[in-house]
Tab-separated table of C-alpha atoms in Angstrom:
chain	number	residue	atom	x	y	z
Z	1	ASP	CA	0.013	0.012	-0.002
Z	2	ILE	CA	1.059	3.612	-0.590
Z	3	GLN	CA	1.885	5.337	2.706
Z	4	MET	CA	1.069	9.000	3.152
Z	5	THR	CA	3.022	10.996	5.711
Z	6	GLN	CA	1.793	14.415	6.822
Z	7	SER	CA	3.748	17.040	8.689
Z	8	PRO	CA	3.519	18.646	11.076
Z	9	SER	CA	0.974	16.652	13.135
Z	10	THR	CA	0.042	19.819	15.022
Z	11	LEU	CA	0.484	23.432	14.057
Z	12	SER	CA	-0.096	26.498	16.204
Z	13	ALA	CA	-0.835	29.683	14.260
Z	14	SER	CA	-2.588	33.047	14.539
Z	15	VAL	CA	-5.337	34.604	12.443
Z	16	GLY	CA	-3.706	36.125	9.355
Z	17	ASP	CA	-0.750	33.728	9.286
Z	18	ARG	CA	0.339	31.883	6.178
Z	19	VAL	CA	0.163	28.142	6.891
Z	20	THR	CA	1.709	25.272	4.984
Z	21	ILE	CA	1.057	21.550	5.497
Z	22	THR	CA	3.139	18.904	3.745
Z	23	CYS	CA	2.133	15.435	2.591
Z	24	ARG	CA	4.651	12.905	1.275
Z	25	ALA	CA	3.817	9.702	-0.558
Z	26	SER	CA	5.906	6.531	-0.249
Z	27	GLN	CA	5.906	6.264	-4.082
Z	28	SER	CA	4.943	8.495	-6.946
Z	29	ILE	CA	1.174	9.177	-7.158
Z	30	SER	CA	1.369	11.672	-10.036
Z	31	SER	CA	-1.235	14.317	-9.076
Z	32	TRP	CA	-3.773	11.946	-7.597
Z	33	LEU	CA	-4.083	13.699	-4.261
Z	34	ALA	CA	-6.924	15.351	-2.347
Z	35	TRP	CA	-7.045	17.477	0.755
Z	36	TYR	CA	-9.858	17.541	3.316
Z	37	GLN	CA	-10.804	19.730	6.244
Z	38	GLN	CA	-12.510	18.197	9.285
Z	39	LYS	CA	-13.965	19.982	12.287
Z	40	PRO	CA	-14.683	18.180	15.586
Z	41	GLY	CA	-17.756	15.975	15.430
Z	42	LYS	CA	-18.258	16.639	11.698
Z	43	ALA	CA	-17.622	14.780	8.489
Z	44	PRO	CA	-14.608	15.738	6.389
Z	45	LYS	CA	-15.083	18.226	3.566
Z	46	VAL	CA	-13.037	18.163	0.362
Z	47	LEU	CA	-10.966	21.277	-0.301
Z	48	ILE	CA	-8.722	20.285	-3.192
Z	49	TYR	CA	-8.451	17.365	-5.636
Z	50	LYS	CA	-5.973	16.425	-8.313
Z	51	ALA	CA	-3.369	18.110	-6.130
Z	52	SER	CA	-4.270	21.705	-7.050
Z	53	THR	CA	-7.886	21.921	-8.167
Z	54	LEU	CA	-10.035	23.855	-5.690
Z	55	ASP	CA	-13.456	22.313	-5.106
Z	56	SER	CA	-16.499	24.446	-5.761
Z	57	GLY	CA	-17.181	26.985	-3.026
Z	58	VAL	CA	-13.802	26.618	-1.293
Z	59	PRO	CA	-12.250	29.988	-0.469
Z	60	SER	CA	-9.331	31.040	-2.659
Z	61	ARG	CA	-7.051	31.407	0.369
Z	62	PHE	CA	-6.641	27.609	0.097
Z	63	SER	CA	-4.232	26.278	-2.483
Z	64	GLY	CA	-2.527	23.024	-3.250
Z	65	SER	CA	0.634	22.182	-5.143
Z	66	GLY	CA	3.001	19.325	-5.875
Z	67	SER	CA	3.253	16.134	-7.877
Z	68	GLY	CA	4.995	12.791	-7.621
Z	69	THR	CA	5.707	12.256	-3.959
Z	70	GLU	CA	5.621	15.685	-2.344
Z	71	PHE	CA	2.566	17.928	-1.901
Z	72	THR	CA	1.584	21.022	0.009
Z	73	LEU	CA	-1.606	22.621	1.233
Z	74	THR	CA	-1.286	26.352	1.834
Z	75	ILE	CA	-3.688	28.688	3.609
Z	76	SER	CA	-2.567	32.165	2.560
Z	77	SER	CA	-4.187	34.055	5.484
Z	78	LEU	CA	-5.586	31.896	8.265
Z	79	GLN	CA	-9.156	32.748	9.245
Z	80	PRO	CA	-11.029	31.779	12.465
Z	81	ASP	CA	-13.093	29.222	10.551
Z	82	ASP	CA	-9.900	27.444	9.390
Z	83	PHE	CA	-8.972	26.052	12.800
Z	84	ALA	CA	-9.547	22.388	12.130
Z	85	SER	CA	-7.816	19.140	11.165
Z	86	TYR	CA	-6.556	18.587	7.614
Z	87	TYR	CA	-5.966	15.278	5.848
Z	88	CYS	CA	-4.400	14.358	2.530
Z	89	GLN	CA	-5.569	11.286	0.589
Z	90	GLN	CA	-4.001	9.514	-2.340
Z	91	TYR	CA	-6.061	7.845	-5.068
Z	92	ASP	CA	-3.371	6.597	-7.366
Z	93	SER	CA	-4.046	2.976	-6.350
Z	94	TYR	CA	-7.181	0.957	-5.722
Z	95	SER	CA	-6.173	0.813	-2.062
Z	96	LEU	CA	-6.908	4.377	-0.986
Z	97	THR	CA	-4.933	5.843	1.902
Z	98	PHE	CA	-5.034	8.965	4.043
Z	99	GLY	CA	-2.281	10.890	5.758
Z	100	GLY	CA	-2.225	10.936	9.563
Z	101	GLY	CA	-3.666	14.442	9.730
Z	102	THR	CA	-2.578	17.904	10.803
Z	103	LYS	CA	-4.414	19.771	13.542
Z	104	VAL	CA	-4.259	23.567	13.124
Z	105	GLU	CA	-4.666	25.190	16.545
Z	106	ILE	CA	-5.000	28.756	17.706
Z	107	LYS	CA	-1.671	30.187	18.928
G	1	GLU	CA	-29.944	18.348	-2.339
G	2	VAL	CA	-27.214	15.730	-2.513
G	3	GLN	CA	-27.302	13.743	0.728
G	4	LEU	CA	-25.940	10.539	2.326
G	5	VAL	CA	-27.533	9.222	5.515
G	6	GLU	CA	-25.910	6.312	7.385
G	7	SER	CA	-27.664	3.989	9.791
G	8	GLY	CA	-27.114	0.684	11.521
G	9	GLY	CA	-24.381	1.477	14.001
G	10	GLY	CA	-24.499	0.367	17.600
G	11	LEU	CA	-22.869	-1.657	20.344
G	12	VAL	CA	-21.836	-5.215	19.444
G	13	GLN	CA	-19.748	-7.843	21.231
G	14	PRO	CA	-16.400	-8.997	19.855
G	15	GLY	CA	-16.968	-11.623	17.205
G	16	GLY	CA	-20.404	-10.265	16.416
G	17	SER	CA	-21.870	-8.841	13.206
G	18	LEU	CA	-23.456	-5.603	12.127
G	19	ARG	CA	-24.789	-4.231	8.831
G	20	LEU	CA	-24.477	-0.534	8.043
G	21	SER	CA	-26.631	1.221	5.457
G	22	CYS	CA	-26.168	4.462	3.590
G	23	ALA	CA	-29.187	6.016	1.863
G	24	ALA	CA	-28.297	8.310	-1.017
G	25	SER	CA	-30.375	11.036	-2.607
G	26	GLY	CA	-30.024	13.955	-4.986
G	27	PHE	CA	-27.697	12.352	-7.548
G	28	SER	CA	-27.514	9.403	-9.951
G	29	PHE	CA	-26.408	6.839	-7.358
G	30	ARG	CA	-25.693	3.999	-9.774
G	31	THR	CA	-23.104	6.072	-11.693
G	32	TYR	CA	-20.685	6.832	-8.878
G	33	ALA	CA	-18.183	4.899	-6.841
G	34	MET	CA	-18.994	4.711	-3.156
G	35	SER	CA	-16.782	4.090	-0.170
G	36	TRP	CA	-16.816	3.491	3.542
G	37	VAL	CA	-14.258	5.464	5.583
G	38	ARG	CA	-13.882	5.080	9.339
G	39	GLN	CA	-12.375	7.109	12.162
G	40	ALA	CA	-11.476	5.535	15.496
G	41	PRO	CA	-11.943	7.775	18.590
G	42	GLY	CA	-9.311	10.503	18.540
G	43	LYS	CA	-7.605	9.076	15.441
G	44	GLY	CA	-7.355	9.863	11.750
G	45	LEU	CA	-9.307	8.736	8.724
G	46	GLU	CA	-8.988	5.158	7.440
G	47	TRP	CA	-10.450	4.026	4.087
G	48	VAL	CA	-12.261	0.727	4.610
G	49	SER	CA	-13.859	-0.385	1.361
G	50	ALA	CA	-15.161	0.834	-1.973
G	51	VAL	CA	-17.479	-0.292	-4.751
G	52	ALA	CA	-17.263	1.091	-8.257
G	53	GLY	CA	-20.179	2.591	-10.138
G	54	THR	CA	-21.458	0.568	-13.148
G	55	THR	CA	-18.976	-2.351	-12.865
G	56	THR	CA	-19.633	-2.797	-9.108
G	57	SER	CA	-16.094	-4.119	-8.576
G	58	THR	CA	-15.224	-4.128	-4.877
G	59	TYR	CA	-12.038	-3.241	-2.939
G	60	TYR	CA	-11.041	-3.612	0.690
G	61	ALA	CA	-8.389	-2.413	3.131
G	62	ASP	CA	-6.208	-5.259	4.373
G	63	SER	CA	-7.483	-4.667	7.907
G	64	VAL	CA	-11.021	-5.754	6.990
G	65	LYS	CA	-10.492	-8.094	4.042
G	66	GLY	CA	-12.330	-11.386	4.546
G	67	ARG	CA	-14.502	-9.922	7.342
G	68	PHE	CA	-16.342	-7.032	5.757
G	69	THR	CA	-18.446	-7.044	2.564
G	70	ILE	CA	-19.493	-3.935	0.684
G	71	SER	CA	-22.514	-3.939	-1.624
G	72	ARG	CA	-24.921	-1.578	-3.313
G	73	ASP	CA	-28.576	-1.757	-4.340
G	74	ASN	CA	-28.968	0.700	-7.117
G	75	SER	CA	-32.759	0.202	-7.175
G	76	LYS	CA	-32.899	1.469	-3.594
G	77	ASN	CA	-30.083	4.015	-3.887
G	78	THR	CA	-28.459	2.376	-0.875
G	79	LEU	CA	-24.906	1.317	0.040
G	80	TYR	CA	-24.245	-1.388	2.594
G	81	LEU	CA	-21.370	-2.653	4.715
G	82	GLN	CA	-21.748	-6.111	6.229
G	83	MET	CA	-19.292	-6.411	9.115
G	84	ASN	CA	-18.563	-9.858	10.564
G	85	SER	CA	-16.074	-11.121	13.156
G	86	LEU	CA	-15.913	-7.685	14.666
G	87	ARG	CA	-12.939	-6.723	16.850
G	88	ALA	CA	-12.376	-3.990	19.407
G	89	GLU	CA	-10.162	-2.194	16.853
G	90	ASP	CA	-13.137	-1.847	14.516
G	91	THR	CA	-14.693	0.621	16.973
G	92	ALA	CA	-15.068	3.875	15.028
G	93	VAL	CA	-17.387	6.332	13.358
G	94	TYR	CA	-18.145	4.929	9.931
G	95	TYR	CA	-18.709	7.416	7.104
G	96	CYS	CA	-20.268	6.729	3.733
G	97	ALA	CA	-18.617	8.795	1.005
G	98	LYS	CA	-19.411	9.464	-2.652
G	99	GLY	CA	-16.631	9.417	-5.206
G	100	PHE	CA	-16.234	12.100	-7.854
G	101	ALA	CA	-16.596	9.524	-10.644
G	102	THR	CA	-17.304	5.908	-11.554
G	103	SER	CA	-13.858	4.630	-10.660
G	104	VAL	CA	-12.984	4.007	-6.994
G	105	ARG	CA	-9.659	5.703	-7.683
G	106	GLY	CA	-10.869	9.130	-6.762
G	107	ALA	CA	-11.496	11.696	-4.072
G	108	PHE	CA	-14.714	12.038	-2.124
G	109	ASP	CA	-16.986	14.991	-2.716
G	110	ILE	CA	-19.951	14.127	-0.482
G	111	TRP	CA	-19.879	12.538	2.998
G	112	GLY	CA	-22.610	11.297	5.310
G	113	GLN	CA	-22.798	12.363	8.936
G	114	GLY	CA	-21.420	9.049	10.170
G	115	THR	CA	-22.711	6.173	12.303
G	116	THR	CA	-20.934	4.947	15.412
G	117	VAL	CA	-19.892	1.319	15.844
G	118	THR	CA	-18.654	0.185	19.252
G	119	VAL	CA	-17.246	-3.303	19.671
G	120	SER	CA	-17.061	-4.195	23.378
G	121	SER	CA	-18.098	-6.863	25.778
């Protein structure tokens, strides 16, 4: 199975900060990567798919980049609604896998 | 409105069985791949199983292979997960998720609210 490693696992930041989360794949997955946001007690919500395509309705402060084995999710200016957990997911293989998650906390 | 509503969770003893259901509405259910994704208490997301649209090919995580069976009834717009030989480590919130396309190799654009499965004696 393809392993997905996210870093950091926890991130403390302030409103207005630029935030970057990294996801590394154990083998090349081309651009077959999605990012999700999850708030406590709620289902995940897709933010980005195919590494850099913003889903409909997602604010433009979110962006994704990368290909192959290294990917990033960037929030250009952190807003109060963005404090949540974020997960990457690869879909290059038929055995789908998620990263371990990054919790973005208020500094 | 596109919606997924899970049901069937509950408390079950180790070794027991449970069947989860996911009722879909607001989209052409038969066309899209569907998956089950779970989240153990305080942990991250784990993909469990998927079934393709049209071909209905099925796929499983190694952790549940041979114990869980995914199926879909396109006439009822419903996804199922039959879970047998349940273990304590299967305790989790189980989410039903819709794929972007027919193939299971995709991201998930719609999620249900989740149903909780607790395996304990």
